[in-house]
Tab-separated table of C-alpha atoms in Angstrom:
chain	number	residue	atom	x	y	z
X	1	MET	CA	-30.651	58.656	-193.419
X	2	ASN	CA	-32.646	57.709	-190.357
X	3	ASP	CA	-33.633	59.931	-187.441
X	4	ARG	CA	-31.084	58.394	-185.057
X	5	MET	CA	-28.239	59.285	-187.421
X	6	LYS	CA	-29.542	62.871	-187.553
X	7	GLU	CA	-29.688	62.995	-183.738
X	8	LEU	CA	-26.054	61.859	-183.601
X	9	GLY	CA	-24.993	64.704	-185.904
X	10	PHE	CA	-24.483	62.788	-189.134
X	11	THR	CA	-24.916	64.629	-192.408
X	12	GLU	CA	-25.335	62.856	-195.715
X	13	VAL	CA	-23.016	63.970	-198.473
X	14	SER	CA	-23.218	62.927	-202.073
X	15	PRO	CA	-20.509	60.463	-203.111
X	16	ALA	CA	-19.871	62.880	-205.988
X	17	VAL	CA	-18.267	65.337	-203.544
X	18	LEU	CA	-16.044	62.890	-201.687
X	19	ASN	CA	-13.045	64.574	-203.295
X	20	THR	CA	-13.743	67.651	-201.132
X	21	LEU	CA	-13.236	65.744	-197.865
X	22	ASP	CA	-10.073	65.933	-195.826
X	23	PHE	CA	-9.310	62.234	-196.237
X	24	ASN	CA	-5.767	60.886	-196.368
X	25	PRO	CA	-6.118	57.160	-197.173
X	26	TYR	CA	-2.603	56.352	-195.978
X	27	GLN	CA	-3.472	57.755	-192.561
X	28	LYS	CA	-7.130	56.693	-192.353
X	29	VAL	CA	-6.640	53.155	-193.668
X	30	GLY	CA	-3.085	52.226	-192.731
X	31	LYS	CA	-2.589	54.049	-189.436
X	32	ASP	CA	-6.020	54.827	-187.950
X	33	TRP	CA	-7.696	51.617	-189.220
X	34	PHE	CA	-11.381	51.175	-190.001
X	35	LEU	CA	-14.252	48.767	-189.478
X	36	VAL	CA	-15.774	46.875	-192.372
X	37	THR	CA	-19.280	45.719	-191.490
X	38	ALA	CA	-21.992	43.763	-193.277
X	39	GLY	CA	-25.468	42.745	-192.233
X	40	ASN	CA	-28.381	44.503	-190.563
X	41	GLU	CA	-30.303	44.538	-187.280
X	42	SER	CA	-31.215	40.873	-187.685
X	43	GLY	CA	-27.543	39.889	-187.862
X	44	TRP	CA	-24.261	41.591	-188.638
X	45	ASN	CA	-20.545	41.310	-188.036
X	46	THR	CA	-17.649	43.704	-188.158
X	47	MET	CA	-13.893	43.464	-188.282
X	48	THR	CA	-11.015	45.889	-188.131
X	49	ALA	CA	-8.936	46.348	-191.231
X	50	SER	CA	-5.808	48.303	-192.041
X	51	TRP	CA	-5.508	47.315	-195.688
X	52	GLY	CA	-7.758	48.901	-198.269
X	53	PHE	CA	-7.970	51.272	-201.195
X	54	ALA	CA	-10.019	54.378	-201.914
X	55	GLY	CA	-10.208	55.725	-205.430
X	56	VAL	CA	-11.959	55.657	-208.754
X	57	MET	CA	-12.819	52.512	-210.701
X	58	TRP	CA	-15.150	52.217	-213.679
X	59	GLY	CA	-15.762	55.964	-213.420
X	60	LYS	CA	-17.178	55.593	-209.888
X	61	ASN	CA	-15.922	56.393	-206.388
X	62	THR	CA	-14.985	53.063	-204.856
X	63	PHE	CA	-13.516	51.517	-201.742
X	64	THR	CA	-11.761	48.160	-201.801
X	65	THR	CA	-11.321	46.045	-198.725
X	66	VAL	CA	-9.691	42.626	-198.405
X	67	ILE	CA	-10.812	39.816	-196.121
X	68	ARG	CA	-9.193	36.475	-195.363
X	69	PRO	CA	-11.363	33.371	-195.850
X	70	GLN	CA	-11.446	32.410	-192.169
X	71	ARG	CA	-12.877	35.739	-190.999
X	72	TYR	CA	-16.476	35.610	-189.772
X	73	THR	CA	-17.235	38.948	-191.445
X	74	LYS	CA	-16.601	37.296	-194.813
X	75	GLU	CA	-19.777	35.228	-194.412
X	76	PHE	CA	-21.783	38.425	-194.018
X	77	ILE	CA	-20.149	40.405	-196.802
X	78	ASP	CA	-20.570	37.433	-199.167
X	79	ARG	CA	-24.266	37.214	-198.336
X	80	GLU	CA	-25.110	40.930	-198.501
X	81	ASP	CA	-25.183	43.366	-201.420
X	82	TYR	CA	-23.896	46.268	-199.285
X	83	PHE	CA	-21.235	46.816	-196.663
X	84	THR	CA	-20.056	49.803	-194.657
X	85	VAL	CA	-16.598	51.160	-194.093
X	86	SER	CA	-16.482	53.222	-190.897
X	87	PHE	CA	-13.728	55.518	-189.667
X	88	PHE	CA	-13.285	56.668	-186.060
X	89	GLY	CA	-11.339	59.059	-183.886
X	90	GLU	CA	-8.210	58.096	-181.997
X	91	ASP	CA	-10.297	57.513	-178.846
X	92	MET	CA	-11.726	54.353	-180.439
X	93	LYS	CA	-8.391	52.680	-181.190
X	94	LYS	CA	-8.743	50.195	-178.302
X	95	ALA	CA	-12.182	49.098	-179.535
X	96	LEU	CA	-10.862	48.711	-183.080
X	97	SER	CA	-7.939	46.669	-181.790
X	98	TYR	CA	-10.382	44.334	-180.035
X	99	CYS	CA	-12.539	43.971	-183.164
X	100	GLY	CA	-9.460	42.996	-185.157
X	101	SER	CA	-8.251	40.354	-182.719
X	102	HIS	CA	-11.520	38.661	-181.675
X	103	SER	CA	-14.091	36.787	-183.712
X	104	GLY	CA	-17.779	37.608	-183.705
X	105	ARG	CA	-18.334	33.847	-183.689
X	106	ASP	CA	-17.052	33.782	-180.114
X	107	CYS	CA	-18.102	37.090	-178.598
X	108	ASP	CA	-20.369	40.111	-178.871
X	109	LYS	CA	-17.962	42.763	-180.150
X	110	ALA	CA	-20.377	45.606	-179.437
X	111	LYS	CA	-20.861	44.499	-175.829
X	112	GLU	CA	-17.151	43.970	-175.271
X	113	THR	CA	-16.037	47.297	-176.772
X	114	GLY	CA	-18.890	49.695	-176.096
X	115	LEU	CA	-19.450	50.199	-179.811
X	116	VAL	CA	-23.109	50.986	-180.438
X	117	PRO	CA	-24.498	49.414	-183.630
X	118	MET	CA	-26.418	51.834	-185.794
X	119	SER	CA	-28.869	50.949	-188.527
X	120	VAL	CA	-28.030	52.641	-191.817
X	121	LYS	CA	-31.031	52.473	-194.107
X	122	ASP	CA	-31.939	54.246	-197.298
X	123	SER	CA	-34.959	53.781	-199.473
X	124	GLY	CA	-33.189	55.314	-202.451
X	125	GLU	CA	-35.162	58.551	-202.256
X	126	VAL	CA	-32.346	60.977	-201.377
X	127	TYR	CA	-30.415	62.198	-204.428
X	128	ASP	CA	-32.879	60.148	-206.504
X	129	SER	CA	-30.611	57.198	-205.866
X	130	GLU	CA	-31.227	53.808	-207.409
X	131	TYR	CA	-29.884	52.177	-204.256
X	132	SER	CA	-31.926	50.803	-201.393
X	133	PHE	CA	-30.053	49.306	-198.466
X	134	ASP	CA	-30.319	48.238	-194.847
X	135	THR	CA	-26.905	47.791	-193.285
X	136	THR	CA	-24.950	48.539	-190.092
X	137	SER	CA	-22.350	50.979	-188.822
X	138	PHE	CA	-21.669	52.443	-185.368
X	139	GLU	CA	-22.769	55.547	-183.503
X	140	GLN	CA	-19.169	56.457	-182.634
X	141	ALA	CA	-18.054	56.596	-186.296
X	142	GLU	CA	-16.970	59.924	-187.746
X	143	LEU	CA	-17.254	58.905	-191.394
X	144	VAL	CA	-19.376	56.091	-192.830
X	145	LEU	CA	-19.151	54.957	-196.443
X	146	VAL	CA	-21.922	52.685	-197.691
X	147	CYS	CA	-20.633	50.493	-200.496
X	148	SER	CA	-22.556	48.467	-203.028
X	149	LYS	CA	-20.600	45.306	-203.732
X	150	ALA	CA	-19.407	45.615	-207.342
X	151	TYR	CA	-16.596	43.077	-207.745
X	152	VAL	CA	-15.231	40.136	-205.749
X	153	GLN	CA	-12.033	38.259	-206.489
X	154	GLU	CA	-9.764	35.899	-204.580
X	155	MET	CA	-6.077	36.685	-204.634
X	156	LYS	CA	-4.116	33.871	-206.229
X	157	PRO	CA	-0.505	32.840	-205.610
X	158	GLU	CA	0.298	32.690	-209.344
X	159	CYS	CA	-0.611	36.371	-209.686
X	160	PHE	CA	2.141	37.626	-207.371
X	161	THR	CA	4.947	39.194	-209.354
X	162	ASP	CA	6.695	39.987	-206.064
X	163	LYS	CA	6.952	36.482	-204.615
X	164	GLY	CA	8.218	37.963	-201.351
X	165	ASN	CA	4.738	39.256	-200.557
X	166	ASP	CA	3.290	35.784	-201.042
X	167	GLU	CA	5.922	34.286	-198.732
X	168	LYS	CA	5.688	37.040	-196.110
X	169	TRP	CA	1.919	37.521	-195.845
X	170	TYR	CA	0.480	34.142	-196.903
X	171	ALA	CA	2.506	31.412	-195.223
X	172	ALA	CA	-0.806	29.699	-194.351
X	173	LYS	CA	-2.021	30.145	-197.971
X	174	ASP	CA	-5.117	31.948	-196.645
X	175	TYR	CA	-5.318	34.434	-199.486
X	176	HIS	CA	-7.462	37.531	-199.092
X	177	VAL	CA	-10.588	38.019	-201.126
X	178	GLN	CA	-10.902	41.568	-202.415
X	179	TYR	CA	-14.236	43.351	-202.425
X	180	ILE	CA	-14.583	46.461	-204.556
X	181	GLY	CA	-17.577	48.481	-203.482
X	182	GLU	CA	-19.072	51.477	-205.226
X	183	ILE	CA	-19.539	54.182	-202.610
X	184	VAL	CA	-23.249	54.931	-202.893
X	185	LYS	CA	-23.698	56.994	-199.724
X	186	ALA	CA	-21.417	58.856	-197.362
X	187	TYR	CA	-22.241	60.173	-193.904
X	188	ILE	CA	-20.061	62.580	-191.944
X	189	LYS	CA	-20.531	63.375	-188.273
X	190	GLU	CA	-20.457	67.104	-187.663
X	191	LYS	CA	-18.077	68.006	-184.844
């Protein structure tokens, strides 16, 4: 964790103790929304999401996000080995709404929303971690999960057993790509 994150009141917690957090995924993901971000100071993009999964896969704490092929953030998450999932307070809902309805190809989301990009770097020294990353989140976040990309798969129309979901959500046939990330670091802002 860098000095700026410490100044902002972030504390690093081991992913092994994520089960002790007060984290309701139905509220945090589906109602409050989150930002999924990839890239670093030399170039990053973020987007708002309200679909995702938190749980255990392959014996590891994981977070799964889904991104449609036309989203600019997909270029960044495809290129990078790590991405962040950032959760915010209710006061940031307007900024999250903007980030979900505007493309980083066409605007500077940070400038337009007041979100302050924050470098999230780790050399792999804390917790004797094997991970070394340089990625991005935001100073206003309350919880940041750093995920190491573990699995990527495109959703396919032939895999829908409930054909209604295909018809309802994919009329344009722009199927999401799912990204399962192992949560390798977690940062909580002390209130």
